[in-house]
PDB file of C-alpha atoms and ligand atoms in Angstrom:
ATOM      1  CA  UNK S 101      74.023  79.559 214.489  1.00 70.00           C
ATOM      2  CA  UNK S 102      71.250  81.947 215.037  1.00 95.00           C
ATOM      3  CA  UNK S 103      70.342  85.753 213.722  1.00 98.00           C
ATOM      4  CA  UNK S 104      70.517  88.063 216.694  1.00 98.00           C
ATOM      5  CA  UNK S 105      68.829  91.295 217.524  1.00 98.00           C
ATOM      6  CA  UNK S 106      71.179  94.195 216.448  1.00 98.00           C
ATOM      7  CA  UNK S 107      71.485  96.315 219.538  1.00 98.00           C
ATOM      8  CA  UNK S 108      70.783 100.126 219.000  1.00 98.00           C
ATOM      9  CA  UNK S 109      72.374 103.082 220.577  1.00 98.00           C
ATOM     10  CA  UNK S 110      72.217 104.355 223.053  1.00 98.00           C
ATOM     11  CA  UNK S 111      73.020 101.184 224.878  1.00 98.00           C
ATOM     12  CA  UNK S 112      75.975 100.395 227.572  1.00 98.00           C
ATOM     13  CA  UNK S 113      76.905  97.466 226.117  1.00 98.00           C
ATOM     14  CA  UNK S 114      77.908  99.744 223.139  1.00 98.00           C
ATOM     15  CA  UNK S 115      80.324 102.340 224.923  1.00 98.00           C
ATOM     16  CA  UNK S 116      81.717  99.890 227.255  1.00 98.00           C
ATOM     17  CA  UNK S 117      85.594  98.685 225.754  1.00 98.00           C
ATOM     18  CA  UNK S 118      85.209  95.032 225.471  1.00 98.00           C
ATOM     19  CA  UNK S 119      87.146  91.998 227.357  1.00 98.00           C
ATOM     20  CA  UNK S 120      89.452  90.264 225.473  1.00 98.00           C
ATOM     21  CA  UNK S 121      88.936  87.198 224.584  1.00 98.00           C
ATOM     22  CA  UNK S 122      90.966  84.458 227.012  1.00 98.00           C
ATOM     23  CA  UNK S 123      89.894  80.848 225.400  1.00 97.00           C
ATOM     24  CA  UNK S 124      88.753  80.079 221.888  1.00 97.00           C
ATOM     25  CA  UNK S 125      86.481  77.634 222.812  1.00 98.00           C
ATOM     26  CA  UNK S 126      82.373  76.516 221.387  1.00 98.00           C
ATOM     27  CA  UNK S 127      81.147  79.832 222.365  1.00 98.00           C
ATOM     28  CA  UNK S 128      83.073  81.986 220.831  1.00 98.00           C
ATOM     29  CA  UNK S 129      82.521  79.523 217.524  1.00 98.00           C
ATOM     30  CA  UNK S 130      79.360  80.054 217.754  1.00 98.00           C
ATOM     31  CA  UNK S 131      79.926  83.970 218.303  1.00 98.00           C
ATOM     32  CA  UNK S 132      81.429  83.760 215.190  1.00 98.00           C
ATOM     33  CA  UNK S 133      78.700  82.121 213.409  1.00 98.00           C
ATOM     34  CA  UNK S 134      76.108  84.166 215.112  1.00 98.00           C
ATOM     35  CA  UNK S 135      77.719  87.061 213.656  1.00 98.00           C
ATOM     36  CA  UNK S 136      77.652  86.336 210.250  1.00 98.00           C
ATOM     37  CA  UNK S 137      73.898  85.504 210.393  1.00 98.00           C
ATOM     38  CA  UNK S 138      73.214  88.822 212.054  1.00 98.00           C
ATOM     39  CA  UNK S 139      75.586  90.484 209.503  1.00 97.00           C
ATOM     40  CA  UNK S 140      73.984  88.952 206.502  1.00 96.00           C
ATOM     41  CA  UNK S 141      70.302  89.325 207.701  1.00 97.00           C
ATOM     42  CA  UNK S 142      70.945  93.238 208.505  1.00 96.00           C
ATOM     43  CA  UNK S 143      72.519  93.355 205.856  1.00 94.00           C
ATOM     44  CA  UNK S 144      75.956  95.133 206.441  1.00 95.00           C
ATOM     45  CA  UNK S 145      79.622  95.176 205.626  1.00 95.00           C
ATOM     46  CA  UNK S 146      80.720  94.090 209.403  1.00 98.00           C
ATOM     47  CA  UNK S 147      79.549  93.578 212.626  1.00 98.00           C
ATOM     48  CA  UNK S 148      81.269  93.698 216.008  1.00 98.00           C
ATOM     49  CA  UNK S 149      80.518  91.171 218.977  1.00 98.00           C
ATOM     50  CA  UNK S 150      78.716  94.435 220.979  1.00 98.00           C
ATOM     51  CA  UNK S 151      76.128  94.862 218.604  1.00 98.00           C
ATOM     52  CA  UNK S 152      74.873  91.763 219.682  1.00 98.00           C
ATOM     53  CA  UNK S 153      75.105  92.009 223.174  1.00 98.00           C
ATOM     54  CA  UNK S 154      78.338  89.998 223.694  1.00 98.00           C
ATOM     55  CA  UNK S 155      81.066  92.337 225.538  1.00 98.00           C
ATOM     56  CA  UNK S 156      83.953  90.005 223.809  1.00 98.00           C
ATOM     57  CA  UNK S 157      86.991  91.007 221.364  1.00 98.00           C
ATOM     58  CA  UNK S 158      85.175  89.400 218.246  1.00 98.00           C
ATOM     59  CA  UNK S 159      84.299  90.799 214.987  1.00 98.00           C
ATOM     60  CA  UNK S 160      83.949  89.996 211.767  1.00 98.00           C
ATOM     61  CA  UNK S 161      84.072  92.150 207.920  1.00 98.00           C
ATOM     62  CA  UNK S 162      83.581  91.654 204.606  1.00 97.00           C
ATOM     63  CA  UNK S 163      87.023  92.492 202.691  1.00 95.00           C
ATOM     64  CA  UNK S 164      87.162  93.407 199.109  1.00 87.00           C
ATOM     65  CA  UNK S 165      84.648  92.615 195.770  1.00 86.00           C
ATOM     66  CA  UNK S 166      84.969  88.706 196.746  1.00 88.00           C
ATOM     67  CA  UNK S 167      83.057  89.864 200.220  1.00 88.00           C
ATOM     68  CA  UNK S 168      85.609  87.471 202.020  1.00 94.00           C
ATOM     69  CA  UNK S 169      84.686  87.272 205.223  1.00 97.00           C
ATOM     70  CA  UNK S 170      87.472  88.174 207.990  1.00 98.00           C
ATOM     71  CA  UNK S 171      86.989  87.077 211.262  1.00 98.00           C
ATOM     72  CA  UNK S 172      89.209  88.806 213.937  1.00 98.00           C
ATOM     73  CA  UNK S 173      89.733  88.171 217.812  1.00 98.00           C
ATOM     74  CA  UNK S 174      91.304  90.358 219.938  1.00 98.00           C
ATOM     75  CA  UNK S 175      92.415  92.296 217.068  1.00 98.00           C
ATOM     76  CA  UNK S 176      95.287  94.910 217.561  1.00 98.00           C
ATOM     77  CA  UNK S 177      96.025  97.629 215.330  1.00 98.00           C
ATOM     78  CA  UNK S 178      99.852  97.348 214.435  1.00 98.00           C
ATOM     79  CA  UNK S 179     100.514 100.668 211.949  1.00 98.00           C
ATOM     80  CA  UNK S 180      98.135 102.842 210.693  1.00 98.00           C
ATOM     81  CA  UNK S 181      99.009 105.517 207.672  1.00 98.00           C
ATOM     82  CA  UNK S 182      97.234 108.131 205.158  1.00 98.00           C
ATOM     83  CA  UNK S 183      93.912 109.780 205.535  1.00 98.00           C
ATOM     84  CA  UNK S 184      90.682 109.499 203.832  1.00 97.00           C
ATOM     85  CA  UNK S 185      86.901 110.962 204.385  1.00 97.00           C
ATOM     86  CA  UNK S 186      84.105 108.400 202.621  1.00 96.00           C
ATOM     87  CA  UNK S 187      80.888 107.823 204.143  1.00 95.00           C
ATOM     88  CA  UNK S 188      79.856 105.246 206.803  1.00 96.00           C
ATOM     89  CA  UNK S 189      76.965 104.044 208.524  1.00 96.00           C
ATOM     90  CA  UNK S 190      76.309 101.601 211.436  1.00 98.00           C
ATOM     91  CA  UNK S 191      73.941  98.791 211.985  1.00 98.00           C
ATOM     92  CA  UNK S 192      73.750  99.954 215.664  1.00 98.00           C
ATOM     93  CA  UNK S 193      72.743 103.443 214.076  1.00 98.00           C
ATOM     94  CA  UNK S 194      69.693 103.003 211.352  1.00 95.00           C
ATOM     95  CA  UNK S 195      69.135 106.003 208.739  1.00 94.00           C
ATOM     96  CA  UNK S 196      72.879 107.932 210.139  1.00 96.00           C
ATOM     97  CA  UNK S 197      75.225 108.147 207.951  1.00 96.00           C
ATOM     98  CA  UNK S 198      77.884 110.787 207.653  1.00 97.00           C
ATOM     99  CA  UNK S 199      81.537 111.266 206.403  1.00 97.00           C
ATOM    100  CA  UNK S 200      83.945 109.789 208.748  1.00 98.00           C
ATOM    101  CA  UNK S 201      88.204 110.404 208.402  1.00 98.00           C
ATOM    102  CA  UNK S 202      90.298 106.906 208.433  1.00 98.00           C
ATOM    103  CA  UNK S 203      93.340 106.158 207.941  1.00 98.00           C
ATOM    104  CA  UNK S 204      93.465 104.870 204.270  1.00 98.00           C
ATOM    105  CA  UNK S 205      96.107 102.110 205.261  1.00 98.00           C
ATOM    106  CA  UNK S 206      96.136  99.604 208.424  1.00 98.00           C
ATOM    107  CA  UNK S 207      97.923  96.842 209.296  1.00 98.00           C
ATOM    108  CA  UNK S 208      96.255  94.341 212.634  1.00 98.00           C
ATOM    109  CA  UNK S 209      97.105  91.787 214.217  1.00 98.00           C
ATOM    110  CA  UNK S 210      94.386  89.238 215.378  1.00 98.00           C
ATOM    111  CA  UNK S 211      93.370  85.610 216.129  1.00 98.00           C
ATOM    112  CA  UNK S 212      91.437  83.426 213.694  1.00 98.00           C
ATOM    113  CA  UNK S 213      88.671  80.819 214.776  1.00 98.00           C
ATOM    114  CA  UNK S 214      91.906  78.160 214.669  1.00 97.00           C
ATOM    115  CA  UNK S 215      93.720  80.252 217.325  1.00 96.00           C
ATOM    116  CA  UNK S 216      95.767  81.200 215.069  1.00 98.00           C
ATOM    117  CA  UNK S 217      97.628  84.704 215.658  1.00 98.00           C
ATOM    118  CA  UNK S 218      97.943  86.529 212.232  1.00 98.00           C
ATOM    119  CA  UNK S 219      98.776  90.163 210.529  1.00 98.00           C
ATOM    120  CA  UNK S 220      96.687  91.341 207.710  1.00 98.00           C
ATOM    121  CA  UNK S 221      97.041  94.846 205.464  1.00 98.00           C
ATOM    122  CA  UNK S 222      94.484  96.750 204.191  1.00 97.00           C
ATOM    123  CA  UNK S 223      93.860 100.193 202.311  1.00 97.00           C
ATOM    124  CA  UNK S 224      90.694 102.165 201.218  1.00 96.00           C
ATOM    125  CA  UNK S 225      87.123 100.913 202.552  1.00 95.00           C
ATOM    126  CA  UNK S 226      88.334  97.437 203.634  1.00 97.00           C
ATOM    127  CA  UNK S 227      90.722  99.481 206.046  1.00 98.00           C
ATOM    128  CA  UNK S 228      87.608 102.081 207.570  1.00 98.00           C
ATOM    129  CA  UNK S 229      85.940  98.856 207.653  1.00 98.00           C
ATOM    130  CA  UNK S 230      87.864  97.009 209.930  1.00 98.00           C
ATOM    131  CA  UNK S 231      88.962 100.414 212.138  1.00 98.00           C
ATOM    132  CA  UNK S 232      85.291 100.846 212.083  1.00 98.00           C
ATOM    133  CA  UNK S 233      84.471  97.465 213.856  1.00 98.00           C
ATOM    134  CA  UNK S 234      87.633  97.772 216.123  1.00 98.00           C
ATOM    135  CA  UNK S 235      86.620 101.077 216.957  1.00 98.00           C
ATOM    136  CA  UNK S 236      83.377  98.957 218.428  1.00 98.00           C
ATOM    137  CA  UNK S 237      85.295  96.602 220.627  1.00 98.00           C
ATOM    138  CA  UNK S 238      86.642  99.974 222.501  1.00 98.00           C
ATOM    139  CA  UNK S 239      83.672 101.073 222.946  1.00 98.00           C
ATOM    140  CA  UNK S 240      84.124 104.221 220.236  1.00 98.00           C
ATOM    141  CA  UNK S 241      81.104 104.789 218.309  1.00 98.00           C
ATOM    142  CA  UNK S 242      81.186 106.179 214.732  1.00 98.00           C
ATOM    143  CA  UNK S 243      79.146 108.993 215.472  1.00 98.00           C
ATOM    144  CA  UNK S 244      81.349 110.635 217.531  1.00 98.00           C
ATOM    145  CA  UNK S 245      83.837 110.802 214.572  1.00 98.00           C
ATOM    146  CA  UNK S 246      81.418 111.873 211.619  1.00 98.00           C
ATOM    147  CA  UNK S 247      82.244 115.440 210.320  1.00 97.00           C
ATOM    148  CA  UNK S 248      79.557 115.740 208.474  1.00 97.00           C
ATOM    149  CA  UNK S 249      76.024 113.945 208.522  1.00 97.00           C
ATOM    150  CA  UNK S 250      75.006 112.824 205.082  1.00 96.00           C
ATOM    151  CA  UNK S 251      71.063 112.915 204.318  1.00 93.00           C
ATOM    152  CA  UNK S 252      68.725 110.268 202.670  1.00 87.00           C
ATOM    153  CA  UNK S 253      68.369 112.684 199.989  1.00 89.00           C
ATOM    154  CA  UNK S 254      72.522 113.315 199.293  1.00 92.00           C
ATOM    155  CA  UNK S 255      72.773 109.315 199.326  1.00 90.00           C
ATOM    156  CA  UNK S 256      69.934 108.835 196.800  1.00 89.00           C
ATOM    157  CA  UNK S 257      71.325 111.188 194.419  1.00 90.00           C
ATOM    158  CA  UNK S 258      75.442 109.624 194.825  1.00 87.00           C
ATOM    159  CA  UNK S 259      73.710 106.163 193.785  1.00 84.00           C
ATOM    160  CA  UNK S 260      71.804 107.753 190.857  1.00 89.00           C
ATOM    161  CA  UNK S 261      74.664 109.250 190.120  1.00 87.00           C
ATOM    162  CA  UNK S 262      76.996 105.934 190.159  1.00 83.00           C
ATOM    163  CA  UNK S 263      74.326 104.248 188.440  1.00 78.00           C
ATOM    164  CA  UNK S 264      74.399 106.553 185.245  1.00 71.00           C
TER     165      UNK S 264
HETATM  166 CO1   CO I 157      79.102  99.842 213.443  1.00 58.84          CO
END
C-alpha cells in the first residue's frame, strides 16, 4: 500500500480508454489499496486507476454518509435514468470545478477484489460519482461535460451558505 502521485491533465494516460482488467491477481490488490491511500491523502470522493498512472479497469468511490468504500473492476454501466446538474471537481483537475449533467439513477455491473461479478444501484451524488470515475476508465474527462465553470468565490459563498 503506498500514496501515489495524482496525475494532472493534460496527460495521455488520462484520455486513453483503459484495458480491462483480465486476472485479479496481487497487483491489482494492491491497485486497490494504492487507491484508497491516494484517495484519502488527496482527499476526494473517488479515484480511478488513470489518475495514478495505471491504464487498468479499476476504481474505487465513496458511497453515501457511511463513506463506504466501493471498489469496482471492469465496471459496466447496465441502465441509466433521470437527469441532474450539481457540481463536480476532479483530483486530476485542482481549483476546476463546474456544474456537470448526470443521470440521477445508475445501475453497474462490476467485479469486487474476490472476483466476484456484482450489480449495484445508485441515485443522486453516489450515482455522478461513480459515472464520474467510469467516465475515467474511457478516457472521458469531466471537463469536457461541465456547462458551467463554478468559481472559488461561488463555492465559498454555497458553504457559508449551508453552514448558516
Ligand atoms: Co476525476
Amino acid at each position: 500500500m503506498a500514496i501515489k502521485k495524482v496525475i494532472e491533465n493534460p496527460a495521455n494516460v488520462l484520455s486513453t480508454p483503459c484495458a480491462e482488467v483480465t486476472e485479479i491477481n496481487d497487483e491489482i490488490i494492491t491497485l486497490l489499496d494504492d487507491l484508497y491511500d491516494t484517495m484519502v491523502e488527496y482527499d476526494g470522493v473517488g479515484i480511478a486507476a488513470p489518475q495514478i498512472d495505471v491504464g487498468l479497469r479499476v476504481a474505487i468511490v465513496e458511497l453515501g454518509e457511511e463513506r463506504d468504500i466501493l471498489e469496482m473492476i471492469n465496471p459496466t454501466v447496465v441502465e441509466t435514468d433521470g437527469a441532474e446538474v450539481d457540481i463536480e471537481g476532479c483530483l486530476s483537475f485542482p481549483g476546476l470545478y463546474g456544474e456537470v449533467e448526470r443521470p440521477s439513477y445508475v445501475k453497474i455491473e462490476a467485479c469486487d477484489r474476490e472476483g466476484r461479478v456484482y450489480e449495484l444501484e445508485a441515485g443522486g451524488f453516489d450515482a455522478r460519482a461513480i459515472l464520474h470515475e467510469i467516465d475515467h476508465l474511457d478516457g472521458v474527462l469531466f471537463d469536457s461535460k461541465i456547462k458551467r465553470i463554478v468559481t472559488a468565490e461561488e463555492l465559498e459563498e454555497m458553504y457559508a451558505e449551508e453552514e448558516e
